[in-house]
């Protein structure tokens, strides 16, 4: 009996790191000896392959945001005249760019549950391999000039699988790291994915330009350029798939917590934060998809400036600054409080939209670009601050519940962490759907009013409403001091 206990105790403290992937029957990252003896190396190995695969997921997810700007020149009539602001072409472009956003958002919840079901290694390999379908499909059909728009709509929907990768990747990595290191690991994982948007919007225009220079600046040349820009991802997808299968691990004890999901779904704060995340991440991903189309439609004369056109009219800068500002949002929220930063972000976003409208009136591209970059920076900061709020809110709620029901505080804290993790999956999915709503609002405004201005002014008003909601629920003294006493000390 004694020997068995000793052996069990020894097993719980030791771990052997291996380069090759495997099923981990025992995983105890919060045990310091276990972590230092090999657990840390294994966790970091899995994080590296996860970031690589997720980065490719975002890259394929956003690929249509850039491709549509060249398909008119490639001979597809439903996008002809996009560079001249043709309302039908603009509407079709926004429909094609918003479809992956909607599918990616819808897949985020089932992808969260896939990790406990299939294991991190197998599902990361599967989700990476799935990216071959929309890329190879687009490379084929873009070379068939008579292809109808519905085929490209289907391919755009399949690209949405790249957006679902975020949830499975985040869920998987959360199991590998101890509580004190999860925040940094998940931040790296998220930032690595978000950067895929910027790299796609930078690389694709360069490759399309290269393709047309290698052939001719005619429809066939543009089709070759688009094909080149799409196929460039295929070798990386194959590497990510092989790397996940060979080197990543699966944790057998990683189980989904259905009870926590039910509790999170019945908690009003899950839905309040989902609404706020529509404003931050929904704006980031929605404008990231639409930005190349908006620039080309509103400033067609940029096509005369070769280097700007080659760099995709600088659209990649938006996603780039938004990705890098996200960690800063989390850091400053730790110092000041997530709710205060979120109110500031929404107020600033409303002002940035007003500046965008002024730039369109003045026909000033420098002001337009600068205002949009400010908007993207604020969305990134808001992504970090809202994510910082979620665990604090659930922790404060748990403390209040424990005090009212004479419940053990440690047990309440553990329950709060599980509920916060479940809520993040729901909030992430709903927030991503905001990107679809944003682009559809632009499209419908353009169809019904002949201008996107009504949609933009609606965004400005919505951001003010979101700032008010943040204040009402998380900054009012009645909430911080009365209804949830501990929230005043939680730096929400």
Short mmCIF file of C-alpha atoms in Angstrom, two decimals:
data_model
loop_
_atom_site.label_atom_id
_atom_site.label_comp_id
_atom_site.label_asym_id
_atom_site.label_seq_id
_atom_site.Cartn_x
_atom_site.Cartn_y
_atom_site.Cartn_z
CA UNK A 1 0.00 0.00 0.00
CA UNK A 2 2.79 2.40 1.00
CA UNK A 3 4.81 1.51 -2.09
CA UNK A 4 1.81 2.21 -4.32
CA UNK A 5 1.28 5.65 -2.80
CA UNK A 6 4.97 6.46 -3.13
CA UNK A 7 4.98 5.37 -6.75
CA UNK A 8 1.92 7.48 -7.48
CA UNK A 9 3.49 10.50 -5.82
CA UNK A 10 6.68 9.99 -7.78
CA UNK A 11 4.70 9.78 -11.03
CA UNK A 12 2.87 13.02 -10.28
CA UNK A 13 6.15 14.92 -9.95
CA UNK A 14 8.17 13.58 -12.90
CA UNK A 15 7.72 13.92 -16.64
CA UNK A 16 9.80 13.01 -19.66
CA UNK A 17 9.73 15.40 -22.60
CA UNK A 18 9.72 13.86 -26.09
CA UNK A 19 9.96 15.51 -29.49
CA UNK A 20 7.57 13.02 -31.11
CA UNK A 21 3.87 13.52 -30.50
CA UNK A 22 1.88 11.16 -28.26
CA UNK A 23 -1.11 10.82 -25.99
CA UNK A 24 -0.27 12.21 -22.56
CA UNK A 25 -2.06 10.08 -19.99
CA UNK A 26 -0.73 12.21 -17.14
CA UNK A 27 -0.47 15.99 -17.32
CA UNK A 28 0.06 18.18 -14.26
CA UNK A 29 1.39 21.61 -15.33
CA UNK A 30 0.60 23.30 -12.01
CA UNK A 31 3.05 20.96 -10.26
CA UNK A 32 6.33 22.91 -10.24
CA UNK A 33 8.58 19.83 -10.39
CA UNK A 34 6.51 18.29 -13.18
CA UNK A 35 6.65 21.56 -15.13
CA UNK A 36 10.40 22.04 -14.81
CA UNK A 37 11.31 18.40 -15.47
CA UNK A 38 9.92 18.47 -19.01
CA UNK A 39 6.37 19.78 -18.92
CA UNK A 40 7.49 23.29 -19.89
CA UNK A 41 9.32 22.09 -23.01
CA UNK A 42 6.34 20.00 -24.09
CA UNK A 43 3.92 22.90 -23.59
CA UNK A 44 6.12 25.29 -25.55
CA UNK A 45 6.53 22.75 -28.36
CA UNK A 46 2.77 22.43 -28.71
CA UNK A 47 2.35 26.21 -28.53
CA UNK A 48 4.80 26.71 -31.41
CA UNK A 49 2.98 24.30 -33.73
CA UNK A 50 -0.37 25.69 -32.61
CA UNK A 51 0.63 29.27 -33.47
CA UNK A 52 1.90 28.15 -36.88
CA UNK A 53 -1.33 26.29 -37.72
CA UNK A 54 -3.57 29.05 -36.39
CA UNK A 55 -1.65 31.70 -38.29
CA UNK A 56 -2.34 29.81 -41.51
CA UNK A 57 -6.00 29.48 -40.51
CA UNK A 58 -6.36 33.26 -40.25
CA UNK A 59 -4.37 33.70 -43.49
CA UNK A 60 -6.78 31.52 -45.47
CA UNK A 61 -9.80 32.92 -43.63
CA UNK A 62 -9.06 36.46 -44.80
CA UNK A 63 -7.79 35.56 -48.27
CA UNK A 64 -11.01 36.70 -49.97
CA UNK A 65 -10.61 40.22 -48.62
CA UNK A 66 -7.71 40.71 -51.03
CA UNK A 67 -8.58 38.34 -53.89
CA UNK A 68 -11.89 40.09 -54.70
CA UNK A 69 -10.08 43.33 -55.50
CA UNK A 70 -8.37 41.65 -58.49
CA UNK A 71 -11.11 39.32 -59.73
CA UNK A 72 -12.78 42.02 -61.82
CA UNK A 73 -9.55 42.53 -63.75
CA UNK A 74 -9.29 38.72 -64.02
CA UNK A 75 -12.45 38.68 -66.13
CA UNK A 76 -15.24 37.99 -63.66
CA UNK A 77 -18.09 40.30 -64.59
CA UNK A 78 -19.82 40.23 -61.19
CA UNK A 79 -16.83 42.16 -59.79
CA UNK A 80 -16.13 44.36 -62.80
CA UNK A 81 -15.92 48.06 -62.03
CA UNK A 82 -15.03 47.60 -58.35
CA UNK A 83 -12.20 50.11 -58.74
CA UNK A 84 -14.70 52.67 -60.06
CA UNK A 85 -17.13 52.23 -57.18
CA UNK A 86 -19.66 50.18 -59.18
CA UNK A 87 -22.43 49.54 -56.58
CA UNK A 88 -23.13 46.01 -57.83
CA UNK A 89 -19.44 45.08 -57.79
CA UNK A 90 -18.98 46.57 -54.31
CA UNK A 91 -22.03 44.68 -53.05
CA UNK A 92 -20.81 41.38 -54.50
CA UNK A 93 -17.32 41.93 -53.10
CA UNK A 94 -18.68 42.55 -49.60
CA UNK A 95 -20.88 39.45 -49.91
CA UNK A 96 -17.85 37.33 -50.78
CA UNK A 97 -15.73 38.79 -47.98
CA UNK A 98 -18.45 38.51 -45.33
CA UNK A 99 -19.30 34.86 -46.01
CA UNK A 100 -16.05 33.44 -44.52
CA UNK A 101 -16.58 35.67 -41.48
CA UNK A 102 -20.00 34.17 -40.78
CA UNK A 103 -18.88 30.56 -41.29
CA UNK A 104 -15.77 31.07 -39.15
CA UNK A 105 -17.86 32.53 -36.35
CA UNK A 106 -20.38 29.67 -36.48
CA UNK A 107 -17.63 27.05 -36.31
CA UNK A 108 -15.97 28.50 -33.22
CA UNK A 109 -18.28 26.78 -30.72
CA UNK A 110 -18.12 23.22 -32.17
CA UNK A 111 -14.37 23.60 -32.69
CA UNK A 112 -14.00 24.33 -28.96
CA UNK A 113 -15.56 20.94 -28.12
CA UNK A 114 -13.49 19.09 -30.73
CA UNK A 115 -10.26 19.10 -28.67
CA UNK A 116 -11.58 16.95 -25.79
CA UNK A 117 -13.30 14.68 -28.33
CA UNK A 118 -10.47 14.04 -30.80
CA UNK A 119 -7.31 15.28 -29.09
CA UNK A 120 -5.22 18.35 -29.86
CA UNK A 121 -2.79 16.62 -32.21
CA UNK A 122 -5.38 14.98 -34.47
CA UNK A 123 -7.71 17.95 -34.63
CA UNK A 124 -4.94 20.49 -35.28
CA UNK A 125 -3.77 18.32 -38.18
CA UNK A 126 -7.33 17.99 -39.48
CA UNK A 127 -8.12 21.69 -39.18
CA UNK A 128 -4.87 22.57 -40.98
CA UNK A 129 -5.48 20.04 -43.76
CA UNK A 130 -8.99 21.43 -44.29
CA UNK A 131 -7.38 24.65 -45.50
CA UNK A 132 -6.31 22.82 -48.67
CA UNK A 133 -9.93 22.65 -49.87
CA UNK A 134 -10.62 26.40 -50.24
CA UNK A 135 -7.09 27.19 -51.48
CA UNK A 136 -6.86 24.47 -54.14
CA UNK A 137 -10.50 25.06 -55.08
CA UNK A 138 -9.93 28.77 -55.64
CA UNK A 139 -6.73 28.11 -57.59
CA UNK A 140 -8.70 25.86 -59.95
CA UNK A 141 -11.92 27.82 -60.43
CA UNK A 142 -10.27 31.24 -60.80
CA UNK A 143 -8.79 29.82 -64.02
CA UNK A 144 -12.26 28.99 -65.34
CA UNK A 145 -13.52 32.42 -66.57
CA UNK A 146 -17.12 31.24 -66.88
CA UNK A 147 -17.38 30.17 -63.23
CA UNK A 148 -20.57 31.62 -61.68
CA UNK A 149 -20.49 33.62 -58.47
CA UNK A 150 -22.22 30.91 -56.40
CA UNK A 151 -19.18 28.64 -56.82
CA UNK A 152 -16.95 31.33 -55.38
CA UNK A 153 -19.47 31.88 -52.58
CA UNK A 154 -19.10 28.20 -51.68
CA UNK A 155 -15.30 28.47 -51.74
CA UNK A 156 -15.50 31.60 -49.59
CA UNK A 157 -17.65 29.68 -47.10
CA UNK A 158 -15.07 26.87 -47.00
CA UNK A 159 -12.38 29.47 -46.24
CA UNK A 160 -14.38 30.12 -43.07
CA UNK A 161 -12.95 26.90 -41.63
CA UNK A 162 -9.78 28.90 -41.04
CA UNK A 163 -11.70 31.17 -38.66
CA UNK A 164 -12.91 28.22 -36.59
CA UNK A 165 -9.29 27.20 -35.97
CA UNK A 166 -8.97 29.99 -33.41
CA UNK A 167 -11.28 28.31 -30.90
CA UNK A 168 -9.82 24.83 -31.17
CA UNK A 169 -6.30 26.23 -30.95
CA UNK A 170 -7.05 28.36 -27.89
CA UNK A 171 -8.93 25.54 -26.16
CA UNK A 172 -6.05 23.12 -26.80
CA UNK A 173 -3.30 25.42 -25.54
CA UNK A 174 -5.26 26.30 -22.40
CA UNK A 175 -4.87 22.68 -21.22
CA UNK A 176 -1.06 22.71 -21.56
CA UNK A 177 -0.09 25.65 -19.36
CA UNK A 178 -0.36 26.28 -15.61
CA UNK A 179 -2.80 28.91 -14.40
CA UNK A 180 -0.10 31.52 -13.88
CA UNK A 181 1.18 31.19 -17.45
CA UNK A 182 -2.04 30.68 -19.42
CA UNK A 183 -2.58 34.37 -20.06
CA UNK A 184 0.77 34.88 -21.77
CA UNK A 185 0.49 31.62 -23.74
CA UNK A 186 -3.02 32.39 -24.97
CA UNK A 187 -1.96 35.95 -25.81
CA UNK A 188 0.90 34.66 -27.97
CA UNK A 189 -1.42 32.15 -29.60
CA UNK A 190 -4.06 34.80 -30.37
CA UNK A 191 -1.57 37.36 -31.63
CA UNK A 192 0.07 34.77 -33.89
CA UNK A 193 -3.29 34.07 -35.47
CA UNK A 194 -4.30 37.72 -35.85
CA UNK A 195 -1.01 38.48 -37.62
CA UNK A 196 -2.08 36.07 -40.34
CA UNK A 197 -4.56 38.71 -41.48
CA UNK A 198 -1.85 41.32 -41.95
CA UNK A 199 0.59 38.98 -43.68
CA UNK A 200 -2.06 37.85 -46.16
CA UNK A 201 -3.02 41.42 -47.02
CA UNK A 202 0.65 42.24 -47.56
CA UNK A 203 1.79 39.11 -49.42
CA UNK A 204 -1.17 38.53 -51.75
CA UNK A 205 -1.04 41.88 -53.60
CA UNK A 206 2.72 41.46 -54.05
CA UNK A 207 2.26 37.98 -55.54
CA UNK A 208 -0.64 39.07 -57.76
CA UNK A 209 1.50 41.92 -59.09
CA UNK A 210 4.42 39.54 -59.61
CA UNK A 211 2.17 37.12 -61.48
CA UNK A 212 0.89 39.79 -63.85
CA UNK A 213 4.44 41.04 -64.52
CA UNK A 214 5.60 37.51 -65.32
CA UNK A 215 2.78 37.12 -67.86
CA UNK A 216 0.73 40.12 -68.99
CA UNK A 217 -1.56 42.75 -67.49
CA UNK A 218 -4.67 41.19 -68.97
CA UNK A 219 -7.37 38.90 -67.50
CA UNK A 220 -5.21 35.80 -68.01
CA UNK A 221 -2.30 37.52 -66.27
CA UNK A 222 -4.44 38.46 -63.29
CA UNK A 223 -5.77 34.90 -63.10
CA UNK A 224 -2.21 33.62 -63.00
CA UNK A 225 -1.32 36.17 -60.31
CA UNK A 226 -4.30 35.14 -58.14
CA UNK A 227 -3.41 31.46 -58.61
CA UNK A 228 0.16 32.14 -57.52
CA UNK A 229 -1.00 34.11 -54.48
CA UNK A 230 -3.28 31.24 -53.39
CA UNK A 231 -0.98 28.29 -54.04
CA UNK A 232 1.83 29.88 -52.03
CA UNK A 233 0.04 28.76 -48.84
CA UNK A 234 -0.21 25.09 -49.84
CA UNK A 235 3.35 24.04 -48.86
CA UNK A 236 2.94 25.73 -45.47
CA UNK A 237 -0.41 24.00 -44.91
CA UNK A 238 1.21 20.64 -45.66
CA UNK A 239 4.06 21.42 -43.24
CA UNK A 240 1.59 22.44 -40.52
CA UNK A 241 -0.44 19.25 -41.02
CA UNK A 242 2.64 17.02 -40.93
CA UNK A 243 4.15 18.91 -37.98
CA UNK A 244 0.97 18.58 -35.93
CA UNK A 245 0.68 14.84 -36.61
CA UNK A 246 4.32 14.11 -35.88
CA UNK A 247 5.19 16.47 -33.04
CA UNK A 248 2.08 17.70 -31.21
CA UNK A 249 0.59 15.93 -28.21
CA UNK A 250 -2.93 15.16 -27.02
CA UNK A 251 -3.91 15.24 -23.35
CA UNK A 252 -6.20 12.37 -22.39
CA UNK A 253 -7.46 14.20 -19.29
CA UNK A 254 -8.60 17.24 -21.29
CA UNK A 255 -12.36 17.01 -20.86
CA UNK A 256 -15.09 19.43 -21.78
CA UNK A 257 -17.10 20.85 -18.91
CA UNK A 258 -20.74 20.77 -19.98
CA UNK A 259 -21.97 22.05 -16.63
CA UNK A 260 -19.80 25.16 -16.87
CA UNK A 261 -21.13 25.88 -20.35
CA UNK A 262 -24.71 25.67 -19.06
CA UNK A 263 -23.90 28.02 -16.19
CA UNK A 264 -22.11 30.43 -18.50
CA UNK A 265 -25.03 30.48 -20.94
CA UNK A 266 -27.45 31.42 -18.16
CA UNK A 267 -25.19 34.19 -16.85
CA UNK A 268 -26.21 37.60 -18.19
CA UNK A 269 -22.60 38.77 -18.22
CA UNK A 270 -21.79 36.23 -20.94
CA UNK A 271 -24.26 38.02 -23.19
CA UNK A 272 -23.27 41.53 -22.13
CA UNK A 273 -19.62 40.76 -22.91
CA UNK A 274 -20.63 39.10 -26.19
CA UNK A 275 -22.30 42.37 -27.18
CA UNK A 276 -19.17 44.33 -26.30
CA UNK A 277 -16.91 41.88 -28.13
CA UNK A 278 -18.99 42.37 -31.28
CA UNK A 279 -17.82 45.99 -31.10
CA UNK A 280 -14.13 45.17 -30.60
CA UNK A 281 -13.25 41.90 -32.34
CA UNK A 282 -16.23 42.12 -34.71
CA UNK A 283 -14.94 45.49 -35.87
CA UNK A 284 -11.36 44.23 -36.14
CA UNK A 285 -12.18 41.20 -38.29
CA UNK A 286 -15.01 42.88 -40.21
CA UNK A 287 -12.98 45.92 -41.22
CA UNK A 288 -9.92 43.70 -41.89
CA UNK A 289 -11.94 41.77 -44.48
CA UNK A 290 -13.58 44.88 -45.97
CA UNK A 291 -10.65 47.33 -45.86
CA UNK A 292 -9.07 46.41 -49.25
CA UNK A 293 -12.48 46.70 -50.94
CA UNK A 294 -13.28 50.01 -49.21
CA UNK A 295 -9.99 51.57 -50.27
CA UNK A 296 -10.29 50.42 -53.87
CA UNK A 297 -13.92 51.58 -54.15
CA UNK A 298 -13.42 54.97 -52.48
CA UNK A 299 -9.97 55.89 -53.86
CA UNK A 300 -9.72 54.44 -57.40
CA UNK A 301 -6.98 56.92 -58.34
CA UNK A 302 -4.54 55.00 -56.12
CA UNK A 303 -4.27 52.49 -58.99
CA UNK A 304 -2.15 55.11 -60.78
CA UNK A 305 0.47 54.92 -58.00
CA UNK A 306 2.18 51.63 -58.74
CA UNK A 307 3.94 50.94 -55.45
CA UNK A 308 0.81 51.63 -53.37
CA UNK A 309 -1.22 49.26 -55.55
CA UNK A 310 1.51 46.63 -55.28
CA UNK A 311 1.28 46.85 -51.49
CA UNK A 312 -2.49 46.34 -51.59
CA UNK A 313 -3.16 50.06 -51.10
CA UNK A 314 -1.57 49.66 -47.63
CA UNK A 315 -4.65 47.77 -46.35
CA UNK A 316 -2.40 45.32 -44.46
CA UNK A 317 -1.41 48.09 -42.04
CA UNK A 318 -4.83 47.98 -40.37
CA UNK A 319 -4.66 44.33 -39.31
CA UNK A 320 -0.98 44.73 -38.44
CA UNK A 321 -1.46 47.56 -35.92
CA UNK A 322 -4.63 45.93 -34.59
CA UNK A 323 -2.76 42.68 -33.90
CA UNK A 324 0.13 44.35 -32.10
CA UNK A 325 -2.09 46.59 -29.99
CA UNK A 326 -4.06 43.63 -28.57
CA UNK A 327 -1.41 42.59 -26.00
CA UNK A 328 -1.05 46.24 -25.00
CA UNK A 329 -4.78 46.34 -24.27
CA UNK A 330 -4.43 43.45 -21.85
CA UNK A 331 -1.35 44.95 -20.20
CA UNK A 332 -2.80 48.42 -19.64
CA UNK A 333 -6.05 46.86 -18.38
CA UNK A 334 -4.05 45.09 -15.68
CA UNK A 335 -2.83 48.52 -14.55
CA UNK A 336 -5.96 50.66 -14.99
CA UNK A 337 -8.89 48.26 -15.22
CA UNK A 338 -10.47 46.61 -18.25
CA UNK A 339 -13.82 48.39 -18.02
CA UNK A 340 -12.25 51.86 -17.96
CA UNK A 341 -10.10 51.03 -21.00
CA UNK A 342 -13.09 49.55 -22.84
CA UNK A 343 -15.15 52.72 -22.33
CA UNK A 344 -12.24 54.78 -23.64
CA UNK A 345 -11.86 52.44 -26.64
CA UNK A 346 -15.51 52.69 -27.72
CA UNK A 347 -15.48 56.47 -27.34
CA UNK A 348 -12.33 56.66 -29.43
CA UNK A 349 -13.75 54.34 -32.08
CA UNK A 350 -16.75 56.61 -32.48
CA UNK A 351 -14.46 59.61 -33.03
CA UNK A 352 -12.34 57.59 -35.49
CA UNK A 353 -15.45 56.79 -37.56
CA UNK A 354 -16.30 60.51 -37.68
CA UNK A 355 -12.77 61.17 -38.95
CA UNK A 356 -13.23 58.51 -41.64
CA UNK A 357 -16.39 60.26 -42.80
CA UNK A 358 -14.56 63.59 -42.87
CA UNK A 359 -11.78 62.04 -44.96
CA UNK A 360 -14.32 60.81 -47.51
CA UNK A 361 -15.87 64.28 -47.73
CA UNK A 362 -12.43 65.82 -48.24
CA UNK A 363 -11.36 62.95 -50.56
CA UNK A 364 -8.17 62.72 -48.50
CA UNK A 365 -6.57 59.27 -48.56
CA UNK A 366 -3.89 60.14 -45.94
CA UNK A 367 -6.59 61.21 -43.46
CA UNK A 368 -8.71 58.17 -44.39
CA UNK A 369 -5.81 55.79 -43.80
CA UNK A 370 -4.76 57.48 -40.56
CA UNK A 371 -8.32 57.43 -39.18
CA UNK A 372 -8.71 53.76 -40.04
CA UNK A 373 -5.36 52.91 -38.44
CA UNK A 374 -6.50 54.63 -35.24
CA UNK A 375 -9.71 52.61 -35.41
CA UNK A 376 -7.74 49.36 -35.85
CA UNK A 377 -5.41 50.20 -32.94
CA UNK A 378 -8.44 50.82 -30.73
CA UNK A 379 -10.09 47.54 -31.76
CA UNK A 380 -6.90 45.71 -30.79
CA UNK A 381 -6.74 47.43 -27.41
CA UNK A 382 -10.44 46.69 -26.94
CA UNK A 383 -9.90 43.00 -27.74
CA UNK A 384 -7.32 42.84 -24.97
CA UNK A 385 -9.35 44.84 -22.44
CA UNK A 386 -12.60 42.90 -22.94
CA UNK A 387 -10.80 39.56 -22.60
CA UNK A 388 -9.23 40.91 -19.41
CA UNK A 389 -12.68 41.75 -18.05
CA UNK A 390 -14.17 38.26 -18.45
CA UNK A 391 -12.27 36.33 -15.74
CA UNK A 392 -12.54 39.30 -13.36
CA UNK A 393 -16.31 39.47 -13.77
CA UNK A 394 -16.80 35.76 -13.15
CA UNK A 395 -14.41 35.85 -10.21
CA UNK A 396 -16.34 38.71 -8.62
CA UNK A 397 -19.64 36.93 -9.20
CA UNK A 398 -18.24 33.77 -7.60
CA UNK A 399 -17.05 35.67 -4.53
CA UNK A 400 -20.45 37.24 -4.13
CA UNK A 401 -22.18 33.86 -4.50
CA UNK A 402 -19.80 32.22 -2.01
CA UNK A 403 -20.41 34.95 0.55
CA UNK A 404 -24.20 34.71 0.21
CA UNK A 405 -24.34 30.89 0.33
CA UNK A 406 -21.56 30.18 2.84
CA UNK A 407 -19.59 28.38 0.11
CA UNK A 408 -15.87 27.57 0.19
CA UNK A 409 -14.03 30.40 -1.59
CA UNK A 410 -11.50 28.05 -3.23
CA UNK A 411 -14.29 25.95 -4.74
CA UNK A 412 -16.07 29.09 -5.94
CA UNK A 413 -12.86 30.40 -7.56
CA UNK A 414 -12.34 27.10 -9.41
CA UNK A 415 -15.92 27.20 -10.67
CA UNK A 416 -15.44 30.80 -11.81
CA UNK A 417 -12.39 29.83 -13.89
CA UNK A 418 -14.30 27.02 -15.59
CA UNK A 419 -17.27 29.28 -16.33
CA UNK A 420 -15.02 32.05 -17.62
CA UNK A 421 -13.33 29.56 -19.97
CA UNK A 422 -16.71 28.41 -21.24
CA UNK A 423 -17.94 31.99 -21.63
CA UNK A 424 -14.86 32.94 -23.67
CA UNK A 425 -15.80 30.32 -26.27
CA UNK A 426 -19.32 31.72 -26.60
CA UNK A 427 -18.15 35.34 -26.53
CA UNK A 428 -15.49 34.65 -29.17
CA UNK A 429 -18.03 33.08 -31.54
CA UNK A 430 -20.58 35.88 -31.17
CA UNK A 431 -17.88 38.54 -31.42
CA UNK A 432 -16.63 37.09 -34.69
CA UNK A 433 -20.17 37.13 -36.08
CA UNK A 434 -20.05 40.90 -35.60
CA UNK A 435 -17.61 40.99 -38.51
CA UNK A 436 -20.31 39.54 -40.76
CA UNK A 437 -22.93 42.00 -39.50
CA UNK A 438 -20.57 44.92 -40.07
CA UNK A 439 -19.85 43.96 -43.67
CA UNK A 440 -23.50 43.24 -44.42
CA UNK A 441 -24.43 46.66 -43.04
CA UNK A 442 -21.93 48.24 -45.45
CA UNK A 443 -23.32 46.19 -48.34
CA UNK A 444 -26.99 46.95 -47.61
CA UNK A 445 -26.26 50.64 -47.03
CA UNK A 446 -24.51 50.78 -50.39
CA UNK A 447 -27.45 49.03 -52.12
CA UNK A 448 -30.29 50.98 -50.51
CA UNK A 449 -28.73 54.42 -50.10
CA UNK A 450 -26.00 54.43 -52.74
CA UNK A 451 -23.51 55.24 -49.99
CA UNK A 452 -21.87 53.54 -47.02
CA UNK A 453 -22.16 56.68 -44.90
CA UNK A 454 -25.39 55.56 -43.13
CA UNK A 455 -23.68 52.33 -42.06
CA UNK A 456 -20.63 54.18 -40.73
CA UNK A 457 -22.73 56.65 -38.74
CA UNK A 458 -24.68 53.70 -37.34
CA UNK A 459 -21.38 52.20 -36.19
CA UNK A 460 -20.45 55.45 -34.47
CA UNK A 461 -23.76 55.45 -32.60
CA UNK A 462 -23.39 51.75 -31.74
CA UNK A 463 -19.95 52.36 -30.23
CA UNK A 464 -21.41 55.07 -27.98
CA UNK A 465 -24.11 52.62 -26.89
CA UNK A 466 -21.45 50.01 -26.13
CA UNK A 467 -19.47 52.49 -24.06
CA UNK A 468 -22.66 53.26 -22.12
CA UNK A 469 -23.37 49.55 -21.58
CA UNK A 470 -19.85 49.04 -20.26
CA UNK A 471 -20.28 51.92 -17.82
CA UNK A 472 -23.77 50.80 -16.77
CA UNK A 473 -22.78 47.24 -15.95
CA UNK A 474 -19.16 47.53 -14.82
CA UNK A 475 -18.31 51.04 -13.67
CA UNK A 476 -21.39 52.34 -11.86
CA UNK A 477 -20.85 52.62 -8.13
CA UNK A 478 -24.14 50.79 -7.55
CA UNK A 479 -22.70 47.76 -9.31
CA UNK A 480 -19.15 47.96 -8.03
CA UNK A 481 -20.13 48.59 -4.42
CA UNK A 482 -23.63 47.20 -4.03
CA UNK A 483 -24.65 44.35 -6.26
CA UNK A 484 -21.19 42.72 -6.50
CA UNK A 485 -19.10 44.03 -3.57
CA UNK A 486 -15.87 42.31 -4.58
CA UNK A 487 -15.95 43.76 -8.09
CA UNK A 488 -14.54 47.03 -6.81
CA UNK A 489 -11.33 45.17 -6.00
CA UNK A 490 -11.23 42.95 -9.09
CA UNK A 491 -9.91 45.55 -11.56
CA UNK A 492 -12.52 44.52 -14.12
#
